[in-house]
Amino acid sequence: MDLLRRLGQFLDQPGFPWKTLIIGFGITQYVFEGFLSLRQYKILQQTKPPKALEGEIKQETFDKSQAYGRAKSQFGFVASLYNQVQNFGTIYCDILPQLWDLTGIWLYRYSPKGFTGEIAHTLIFFFTYNLITTIINLPISYYSTFVLEEKYGFNKSTVKLWATDLLKGQVLGVALGAPLLSAFLAIIQRTGDIFFYYLFLFGIVVQLFAITIYPIAILPLFNKLSPLEEGQLKTGVEALAKRLNFPLKELCVIDGSKRSAHSNAYFYGLPWKKHIVIYDTLIEKSETEEVVAVLSHELGHWSLSHTTKLFGIAQFHMFYVFALFSVFIKNRSLYQSFGFHKEFPIIIGFILFSEALAPMDTVVKLLMNILSRKFEFEADEFAVKLGYSTELARSLIKLQIQNLSTMDADWMYASYHFSHPILPERLGALGWSGKEKKADLKAKDGEKSSVVTGREL
């Protein structure tokens, strides 16, 4: 505690140029990530597949994959610049203090009796800011879904469904965010300088609550879950779970095809009661043994305690973030640099602290991706030991073809951005000898799938 207090005093220097420093952080990160993207774009201009994929991927498929990768990269350049301009404008033009003052006026004039104080003001400010941000980002979201993904055959959504999802997200944000944000602020207000201990415990409770309530109350708002029908697949998955002593409670299929051609398989739940969810698109486009192989990889993460380790790391990260926040929460020079001279709202302090923490978050992201790629290799090896080497390799190749995924990657770009090894690396680790030549592997032209939620394949 004494160390944190002294650090807080050291950093709270009148006139310290926090705004310049944070803008500098943002621009530096933008330039660095742009540099990495340019390196990757050169890879996407190659005309021949990596040697490890020669004989596995047809030239036509490779060309389509490269075109799709370039299209995503070009869109990424525009979206990144769009976001950078937003962030710069918000900081440079003092949007935060202006919006705080405006929402304060709304609170004074229109709020019901008793709805006053910092917590009430923060709720109005936060949800107004979130709504504005959502509206500003609508063009990016629309283009990504209905232009880019539509062009390459991914999108299965409609404008109505897309708009409905956005509306549901906003309503859920208010319904769940209001009590959580209120509790966050109340804990800080009432527990003094040691608030970060209580926030840490509160965070753990929230995570456990989310694990329990998400599949019951939130997921059904967006997708339909149905029990997996009796048959060879269900028998195979249940046998795999029994073999590994995996506490399988329920085996479900989700209607992922409602929105996208992407597919996935994942598990969730408490340690003693797990649920496995398989996307209908994965079942449709894969052989039974390939789906079981995918799940052998996923359950490898559970058996090797990867999910437990990542959960533990996440808790440590949450604790150190809250502890460091205690250093900045009373930093008047930080507030004043951004136009807050009379009021020092907790939520503003947390937003500005998050901006100041950006360089450290970049390092954390790099280290976590390195660890994640290590875990992916270990989960693949686990599936090999279970006897699914060939099936997993076939599934990976098929998904790569259906998905038009990037076949190769610049090493710097992959190290920073990728949580999974690229296909040639995984096939090499699996000992794949290319027995399945010209592996379109029954994939239909124009169809594709990829892993988009949970722990990816």
Coordinates of C-alpha atoms in Angstrom, one line a residue:
M1 CA 0.0 0.0 0.0
D2 CA 2.8 2.4 0.9
L3 CA 4.5 1.7 -2.5
L4 CA 1.3 2.4 -4.3
R5 CA 0.7 5.6 -2.4
R6 CA 4.3 6.9 -3.1
L7 CA 4.0 6.0 -6.8
G8 CA 0.7 7.9 -6.9
Q9 CA 2.3 11.0 -5.4
F10 CA 5.3 10.8 -7.8
L11 CA 3.0 10.6 -10.9
D12 CA 0.8 13.5 -9.8
Q13 CA 2.9 16.3 -10.9
P14 CA 1.2 19.7 -11.7
G15 CA 1.5 20.5 -15.3
F16 CA 2.6 17.0 -16.4
P17 CA 1.6 16.6 -20.1
W18 CA -0.7 13.6 -19.7
K19 CA -2.7 14.5 -22.8
T20 CA 0.4 14.8 -25.0
L21 CA 1.7 11.6 -23.6
I22 CA -1.5 9.6 -24.2
I23 CA -2.0 11.0 -27.7
G24 CA 1.6 10.0 -28.4
F25 CA 1.0 6.4 -27.1
G26 CA -2.0 6.2 -29.4
I27 CA -0.2 7.4 -32.5
T28 CA 2.8 5.2 -31.8
Q29 CA 0.7 2.1 -31.5
Y30 CA -1.2 3.0 -34.6
V31 CA 2.0 3.4 -36.6
F32 CA 3.5 0.2 -35.2
E33 CA 0.4 -1.8 -36.0
G34 CA 0.2 -0.2 -39.5
F35 CA 3.8 -1.2 -40.1
L36 CA 3.0 -4.8 -39.1
S37 CA -0.1 -4.8 -41.4
L38 CA 2.1 -3.6 -44.3
R39 CA 4.5 -6.5 -43.7
Q40 CA 1.5 -8.9 -43.7
Y41 CA 0.1 -7.3 -46.9
K42 CA 3.3 -8.2 -48.8
I43 CA 2.7 -11.9 -47.8
L44 CA -0.8 -11.6 -49.1
Q45 CA 0.5 -10.6 -52.5
Q46 CA 2.4 -13.8 -52.9
T47 CA 1.2 -16.0 -55.9
K48 CA 2.3 -19.4 -54.7
P49 CA 1.2 -21.3 -51.5
P50 CA 3.8 -22.2 -48.8
K51 CA 5.7 -25.4 -49.6
A52 CA 4.0 -27.2 -46.7
L53 CA 0.7 -26.7 -48.5
E54 CA 1.8 -27.6 -52.0
G55 CA -0.3 -30.5 -53.1
E56 CA -2.9 -29.8 -50.4
I57 CA -4.3 -26.5 -51.6
K58 CA -5.3 -25.9 -55.2
Q59 CA -4.0 -22.8 -56.9
E60 CA -7.5 -21.5 -57.4
T61 CA -8.3 -21.8 -53.7
F62 CA -5.0 -20.1 -52.8
D63 CA -5.7 -17.2 -55.1
K64 CA -9.2 -16.7 -53.5
S65 CA -7.7 -16.9 -50.0
Q66 CA -5.1 -14.3 -50.9
A67 CA -7.7 -12.0 -52.4
Y68 CA -9.9 -12.3 -49.4
G69 CA -7.0 -11.6 -47.1
R70 CA -6.0 -8.5 -49.1
A71 CA -9.6 -7.3 -48.9
K72 CA -9.7 -7.7 -45.1
S73 CA -6.4 -6.0 -44.8
Q74 CA -7.4 -3.0 -46.9
F75 CA -10.6 -2.7 -44.8
G76 CA -8.5 -3.0 -41.7
F77 CA -6.3 0.0 -42.8
V78 CA -9.5 2.1 -43.2
A79 CA -11.2 0.9 -40.0
S80 CA -8.0 1.5 -38.0
L81 CA -7.6 5.1 -39.3
Y82 CA -11.3 5.7 -38.7
N83 CA -10.9 4.6 -35.0
Q84 CA -7.7 6.6 -34.6
V85 CA -9.4 9.8 -35.8
Q86 CA -12.2 9.1 -33.4
N87 CA -9.9 8.6 -30.4
F88 CA -7.7 11.6 -31.3
G89 CA -10.7 13.8 -31.8
T90 CA -12.3 12.7 -28.5
I91 CA -9.1 13.5 -26.6
Y92 CA -7.9 16.6 -28.4
C93 CA -11.2 18.4 -28.6
D94 CA -12.0 17.6 -24.9
I95 CA -15.2 15.7 -25.8
L96 CA -15.2 13.9 -22.4
P97 CA -15.5 17.0 -20.2
Q98 CA -18.1 18.5 -22.5
L99 CA -20.2 15.4 -22.5
W100 CA -19.9 15.1 -18.7
D101 CA -21.1 18.7 -18.3
L102 CA -24.0 18.1 -20.8
T103 CA -25.2 14.9 -19.1
G104 CA -24.9 16.7 -15.8
I105 CA -27.4 19.3 -17.1
W106 CA -29.7 16.5 -18.2
L107 CA -29.5 14.9 -14.8
Y108 CA -30.4 18.2 -13.1
R109 CA -33.3 19.1 -15.4
Y110 CA -34.9 15.8 -16.2
S111 CA -34.0 13.1 -13.7
P112 CA -36.7 11.9 -11.2
K113 CA -36.4 12.9 -7.6
G114 CA -33.7 10.9 -5.8
F115 CA -31.8 10.0 -8.9
T116 CA -28.8 12.2 -8.2
G117 CA -25.2 12.0 -7.3
E118 CA -22.0 10.7 -9.0
I119 CA -23.4 7.2 -9.7
A120 CA -26.5 8.5 -11.4
H121 CA -24.5 11.1 -13.4
T122 CA -22.0 8.3 -14.4
L123 CA -24.8 6.0 -15.7
I124 CA -26.2 8.8 -17.9
F125 CA -22.8 9.7 -19.1
F126 CA -21.6 6.2 -19.8
F127 CA -24.7 5.0 -21.7
T128 CA -24.8 8.3 -23.7
Y129 CA -21.1 7.9 -24.6
N130 CA -21.7 4.2 -25.5
L131 CA -24.7 5.1 -27.7
I132 CA -22.8 7.8 -29.6
T133 CA -19.8 5.5 -30.1
T134 CA -22.1 2.7 -31.5
I135 CA -23.7 5.1 -33.9
I136 CA -20.4 6.4 -35.1
N137 CA -19.2 2.9 -35.8
L138 CA -22.3 1.8 -37.7
P139 CA -20.7 2.4 -41.1
I140 CA -17.7 0.1 -40.2
S141 CA -20.0 -2.6 -38.9
Y142 CA -22.3 -2.4 -41.9
Y143 CA -19.5 -2.5 -44.5
S144 CA -17.8 -5.4 -42.8
T145 CA -21.0 -7.5 -42.7
F146 CA -22.9 -6.6 -45.9
V147 CA -20.1 -5.6 -48.3
L148 CA -16.8 -7.4 -47.4
E149 CA -18.3 -10.6 -45.9
E150 CA -21.1 -10.7 -48.4
K151 CA -18.7 -10.5 -51.3
Y152 CA -16.9 -13.6 -50.2
G153 CA -20.0 -15.6 -49.3
F154 CA -19.7 -15.4 -45.5
N155 CA -22.7 -13.3 -44.5
K156 CA -26.0 -15.0 -43.9
S157 CA -27.5 -12.2 -41.9
T158 CA -30.1 -9.6 -43.0
V159 CA -30.2 -5.9 -42.3
K160 CA -33.2 -6.5 -40.0
L161 CA -31.3 -9.2 -38.0
W162 CA -28.2 -7.0 -37.8
A163 CA -30.2 -4.1 -36.6
T164 CA -32.1 -6.2 -34.1
D165 CA -28.8 -7.6 -32.7
L166 CA -27.5 -4.0 -32.2
L167 CA -30.7 -3.0 -30.4
K168 CA -30.6 -6.1 -28.2
G169 CA -27.0 -5.4 -27.4
Q170 CA -27.9 -1.8 -26.3
V171 CA -30.8 -3.0 -24.2
L172 CA -28.6 -5.7 -22.5
G173 CA -25.9 -3.1 -22.0
V174 CA -28.2 -1.0 -20.0
A175 CA -30.0 -3.8 -18.1
L176 CA -26.7 -5.5 -17.1
G177 CA -24.3 -2.6 -17.2
A178 CA -26.3 -0.3 -14.9
P179 CA -26.2 -2.5 -11.8
L180 CA -22.6 -3.6 -12.5
L181 CA -21.3 -0.1 -13.0
S182 CA -23.2 1.2 -10.0
A183 CA -21.7 -1.6 -7.9
F184 CA -18.2 -0.8 -9.3
L185 CA -18.5 2.9 -8.3
A186 CA -20.1 2.2 -4.9
I187 CA -17.3 -0.2 -3.9
I188 CA -14.7 2.5 -4.7
Q189 CA -16.6 5.2 -2.9
R190 CA -17.1 3.1 0.3
T191 CA -13.9 1.1 0.7
G192 CA -11.3 3.8 0.6
D193 CA -7.7 3.3 -0.6
I194 CA -8.0 -0.5 -0.5
F195 CA -10.9 -0.6 -2.9
F196 CA -9.0 -2.7 -5.4
Y197 CA -9.1 -5.8 -3.2
Y198 CA -12.9 -5.5 -3.1
L199 CA -13.1 -4.8 -6.8
F200 CA -11.1 -7.9 -7.5
L201 CA -13.4 -10.1 -5.4
F202 CA -16.4 -8.4 -7.1
G203 CA -14.9 -9.2 -10.5
I204 CA -14.5 -12.9 -9.7
V205 CA -18.2 -13.1 -8.6
V206 CA -19.3 -11.3 -11.8
Q207 CA -17.4 -13.8 -13.9
L208 CA -18.9 -16.8 -12.2
F209 CA -22.3 -15.2 -12.5
A210 CA -21.7 -14.6 -16.2
I211 CA -20.7 -18.2 -16.8
T212 CA -23.9 -19.4 -15.2
I213 CA -26.4 -16.8 -16.6
Y214 CA -25.1 -16.3 -20.2
P215 CA -26.2 -19.6 -21.7
I216 CA -29.5 -19.5 -19.9
A217 CA -30.7 -15.9 -20.3
I218 CA -28.5 -14.1 -22.9
L219 CA -27.4 -16.6 -25.6
P220 CA -31.1 -17.6 -26.4
L221 CA -31.8 -14.0 -27.2
F222 CA -29.5 -14.3 -30.2
N223 CA -29.3 -18.0 -31.1
K224 CA -31.3 -21.2 -30.7
L225 CA -29.7 -24.2 -28.9
S226 CA -31.0 -27.7 -29.5
P227 CA -30.0 -31.0 -28.1
L228 CA -27.7 -33.0 -30.5
E229 CA -29.8 -35.7 -32.2
E230 CA -29.0 -39.4 -31.5
G231 CA -26.5 -40.8 -33.9
Q232 CA -22.9 -41.6 -34.6
L233 CA -21.7 -38.0 -33.7
K234 CA -23.4 -37.9 -30.4
T235 CA -22.2 -41.4 -29.5
G236 CA -18.6 -40.5 -30.5
V237 CA -18.6 -37.2 -28.5
E238 CA -20.0 -38.9 -25.4
A239 CA -17.5 -41.7 -25.7
L240 CA -14.7 -39.1 -25.9
A241 CA -16.0 -37.2 -22.9
K242 CA -16.2 -40.4 -20.9
R243 CA -12.7 -41.4 -21.9
L244 CA -11.3 -38.2 -20.6
N245 CA -13.6 -38.0 -17.5
F246 CA -15.0 -34.7 -18.9
P247 CA -18.0 -33.7 -16.8
L248 CA -20.4 -33.5 -19.8
K249 CA -23.9 -32.3 -18.7
E250 CA -25.3 -31.4 -22.1
L251 CA -24.4 -31.7 -25.8
C252 CA -26.1 -29.0 -28.0
V253 CA -26.2 -27.7 -31.6
I254 CA -26.4 -23.9 -32.2
D255 CA -27.9 -22.3 -35.3
G256 CA -24.8 -20.4 -36.3
S257 CA -25.9 -20.5 -40.0
K258 CA -28.6 -18.0 -39.0
R259 CA -26.0 -15.3 -39.3
S260 CA -22.8 -16.6 -40.9
A261 CA -21.1 -19.5 -42.7
H262 CA -18.6 -19.5 -39.9
S263 CA -18.5 -22.4 -37.6
N264 CA -17.2 -23.4 -34.2
A265 CA -17.2 -25.9 -31.4
Y266 CA -16.7 -24.9 -27.8
F267 CA -17.5 -25.8 -24.2
Y268 CA -18.5 -23.8 -21.2
G269 CA -19.8 -24.2 -17.7
L270 CA -18.7 -24.7 -14.1
P271 CA -15.9 -27.2 -13.2
W272 CA -18.4 -29.9 -12.3
K273 CA -21.0 -29.3 -15.1
K274 CA -19.8 -28.7 -18.6
H275 CA -21.8 -28.1 -21.8
I276 CA -20.5 -28.7 -25.3
V277 CA -21.9 -26.6 -28.2
I278 CA -21.3 -27.4 -31.9
Y279 CA -22.2 -25.1 -34.7
D280 CA -24.7 -26.5 -37.2
T281 CA -22.3 -25.3 -40.0
L282 CA -19.5 -27.5 -38.6
I283 CA -21.7 -30.5 -38.6
E284 CA -22.9 -29.8 -42.1
K285 CA -19.5 -29.4 -43.6
S286 CA -17.4 -32.0 -41.8
E287 CA -17.3 -35.8 -41.5
T288 CA -18.3 -37.2 -38.1
E289 CA -14.8 -38.3 -37.2
E290 CA -13.5 -34.8 -38.1
V291 CA -16.0 -33.1 -35.7
V292 CA -14.9 -35.5 -32.9
A293 CA -11.3 -34.7 -33.7
V294 CA -12.0 -31.0 -33.4
L295 CA -13.6 -31.7 -30.0
S296 CA -10.6 -33.8 -28.9
H297 CA -8.5 -30.7 -29.5
E298 CA -10.9 -28.5 -27.5
L299 CA -11.1 -31.0 -24.6
G300 CA -7.4 -31.1 -24.7
H301 CA -7.4 -27.5 -23.5
W302 CA -9.5 -28.7 -20.6
S303 CA -7.5 -31.8 -19.8
L304 CA -4.2 -29.9 -19.9
S305 CA -5.7 -27.2 -17.7
H306 CA -5.2 -24.5 -20.3
T307 CA -8.6 -23.0 -19.5
T308 CA -7.8 -23.0 -15.8
K309 CA -4.4 -21.4 -16.4
L310 CA -5.8 -18.7 -18.6
F311 CA -8.5 -18.0 -16.0
G312 CA -5.8 -17.7 -13.4
I313 CA -3.8 -15.3 -15.5
A314 CA -6.9 -13.2 -16.2
Q315 CA -7.5 -12.9 -12.5
F316 CA -3.9 -11.7 -11.9
H317 CA -4.3 -9.2 -14.7
M318 CA -7.5 -7.9 -13.3
F319 CA -6.0 -7.5 -9.9
Y320 CA -2.9 -5.6 -11.1
V321 CA -5.1 -3.3 -13.3
F322 CA -7.3 -2.4 -10.3
A323 CA -4.2 -2.0 -8.1
L324 CA -2.6 0.3 -10.6
F325 CA -5.9 2.2 -10.9
S326 CA -5.6 3.1 -7.2
V327 CA -2.4 4.9 -8.1
F328 CA -4.2 7.1 -10.7
I329 CA -7.7 7.6 -9.2
K330 CA -6.6 10.7 -7.2
N331 CA -4.2 12.0 -9.8
R332 CA -5.4 15.6 -10.3
S333 CA -2.8 16.4 -13.0
L334 CA -4.3 13.6 -15.1
Y335 CA -7.8 14.9 -14.8
Q336 CA -6.8 18.5 -15.4
S337 CA -4.9 17.6 -18.5
F338 CA -8.2 16.5 -20.0
G339 CA -10.3 19.4 -18.9
F340 CA -11.6 18.3 -15.5
H341 CA -10.7 21.1 -13.1
K342 CA -13.6 21.1 -10.6
E343 CA -15.0 17.6 -10.8
F344 CA -12.9 14.4 -10.7
P345 CA -15.4 11.6 -11.6
I346 CA -14.2 8.0 -11.0
I347 CA -15.4 6.7 -14.4
I348 CA -13.4 9.4 -16.1
G349 CA -10.3 8.5 -14.1
F350 CA -10.7 4.9 -15.1
I351 CA -11.1 5.8 -18.8
L352 CA -8.0 8.0 -18.8
F353 CA -6.1 5.4 -16.8
S354 CA -7.0 2.8 -19.4
E355 CA -5.5 5.1 -22.1
A356 CA -2.3 5.5 -20.1
L357 CA -2.1 1.8 -19.6
A358 CA -2.1 1.1 -23.4
P359 CA 1.6 0.5 -23.8
M360 CA 1.6 -2.1 -21.1
D361 CA -1.6 -3.8 -22.6
T362 CA 0.3 -4.1 -25.9
V363 CA 3.0 -6.1 -24.2
V364 CA 0.5 -8.2 -22.4
K365 CA -1.3 -8.9 -25.7
L366 CA 2.0 -10.1 -27.2
L367 CA 2.8 -12.4 -24.3
M368 CA -0.7 -13.8 -24.2
N369 CA -0.6 -14.7 -27.9
I370 CA 2.7 -16.4 -27.4
L371 CA 1.3 -18.5 -24.6
S372 CA -1.9 -19.2 -26.6
R373 CA 0.0 -20.5 -29.6
K374 CA 1.9 -22.8 -27.2
F375 CA -1.3 -24.1 -25.8
E376 CA -2.7 -24.7 -29.3
F377 CA 0.3 -26.9 -30.2
E378 CA -0.2 -28.8 -26.9
A379 CA -3.9 -29.3 -27.6
D380 CA -3.1 -30.6 -31.1
E381 CA -0.5 -33.0 -29.6
F382 CA -3.1 -34.2 -27.1
A383 CA -5.5 -35.0 -30.0
V384 CA -2.7 -36.9 -31.7
K385 CA -2.1 -39.0 -28.6
L386 CA -5.8 -39.9 -28.6
G387 CA -5.4 -41.2 -32.2
Y388 CA -6.9 -38.3 -34.1
S389 CA -3.9 -37.1 -36.0
T390 CA -5.2 -37.7 -39.5
E391 CA -8.7 -36.6 -38.8
L392 CA -7.5 -33.3 -37.1
A393 CA -5.2 -32.6 -40.0
R394 CA -8.0 -33.2 -42.5
S395 CA -10.3 -31.0 -40.6
L396 CA -7.8 -28.2 -40.4
I397 CA -7.1 -28.3 -44.1
K398 CA -10.8 -28.4 -44.9
L399 CA -11.6 -25.5 -42.6
Q400 CA -8.7 -23.6 -44.2
I401 CA -10.2 -24.1 -47.7
Q402 CA -13.8 -23.5 -46.7
N403 CA -12.8 -20.4 -44.8
L404 CA -10.3 -19.0 -47.3
S405 CA -8.1 -18.4 -44.3
T406 CA -4.6 -16.8 -44.6
M407 CA -2.3 -19.5 -45.7
D408 CA 0.9 -17.8 -44.6
A409 CA 1.9 -14.9 -42.3
D410 CA 4.7 -12.5 -41.6
W411 CA 6.5 -13.7 -38.5
M412 CA 6.3 -10.3 -36.8
Y413 CA 2.6 -9.8 -37.6
A414 CA 1.8 -13.3 -36.5
S415 CA 3.7 -12.9 -33.2
Y416 CA 1.8 -9.8 -32.3
H417 CA -1.7 -10.6 -33.7
F418 CA -2.2 -14.4 -33.9
S419 CA -3.4 -16.5 -31.0
H420 CA -3.1 -19.6 -33.1
P421 CA -0.3 -21.0 -35.2
I422 CA -0.7 -20.8 -39.0
L423 CA -1.8 -24.0 -40.8
P424 CA 1.7 -25.0 -42.2
E425 CA 3.1 -24.9 -38.6
R426 CA 0.2 -27.0 -37.2
L427 CA 0.4 -29.6 -40.0
G428 CA 4.2 -29.9 -39.5
A429 CA 3.7 -30.4 -35.7
L430 CA 1.0 -33.0 -36.5
G431 CA 3.4 -34.9 -38.7
W432 CA 1.0 -34.6 -41.7
S433 CA 2.6 -36.2 -44.7
G434 CA 0.1 -35.0 -47.3
K435 CA -1.7 -38.3 -47.8
E436 CA -4.8 -36.4 -48.8
K437 CA -3.7 -34.7 -52.1
K438 CA -5.4 -31.7 -53.6
A439 CA -7.4 -31.4 -50.4
D440 CA -10.6 -29.8 -51.3
L441 CA -11.8 -32.7 -49.1
K442 CA -15.4 -32.6 -50.2
A443 CA -15.6 -28.9 -49.4
K444 CA -18.2 -27.3 -51.7
D445 CA -17.1 -24.3 -53.8
G446 CA -18.1 -21.1 -52.2
E447 CA -18.7 -22.7 -48.8
K448 CA -16.4 -21.9 -46.0
S449 CA -16.3 -22.0 -42.2
S450 CA -14.0 -20.7 -39.5
V451 CA -13.9 -20.5 -35.8
V452 CA -15.2 -17.3 -34.3
T453 CA -16.1 -17.7 -30.6
G454 CA -14.8 -19.5 -27.5
R455 CA -11.4 -21.1 -27.8
E456 CA -10.8 -21.5 -31.5
L457 CA -9.7 -24.7 -33.2

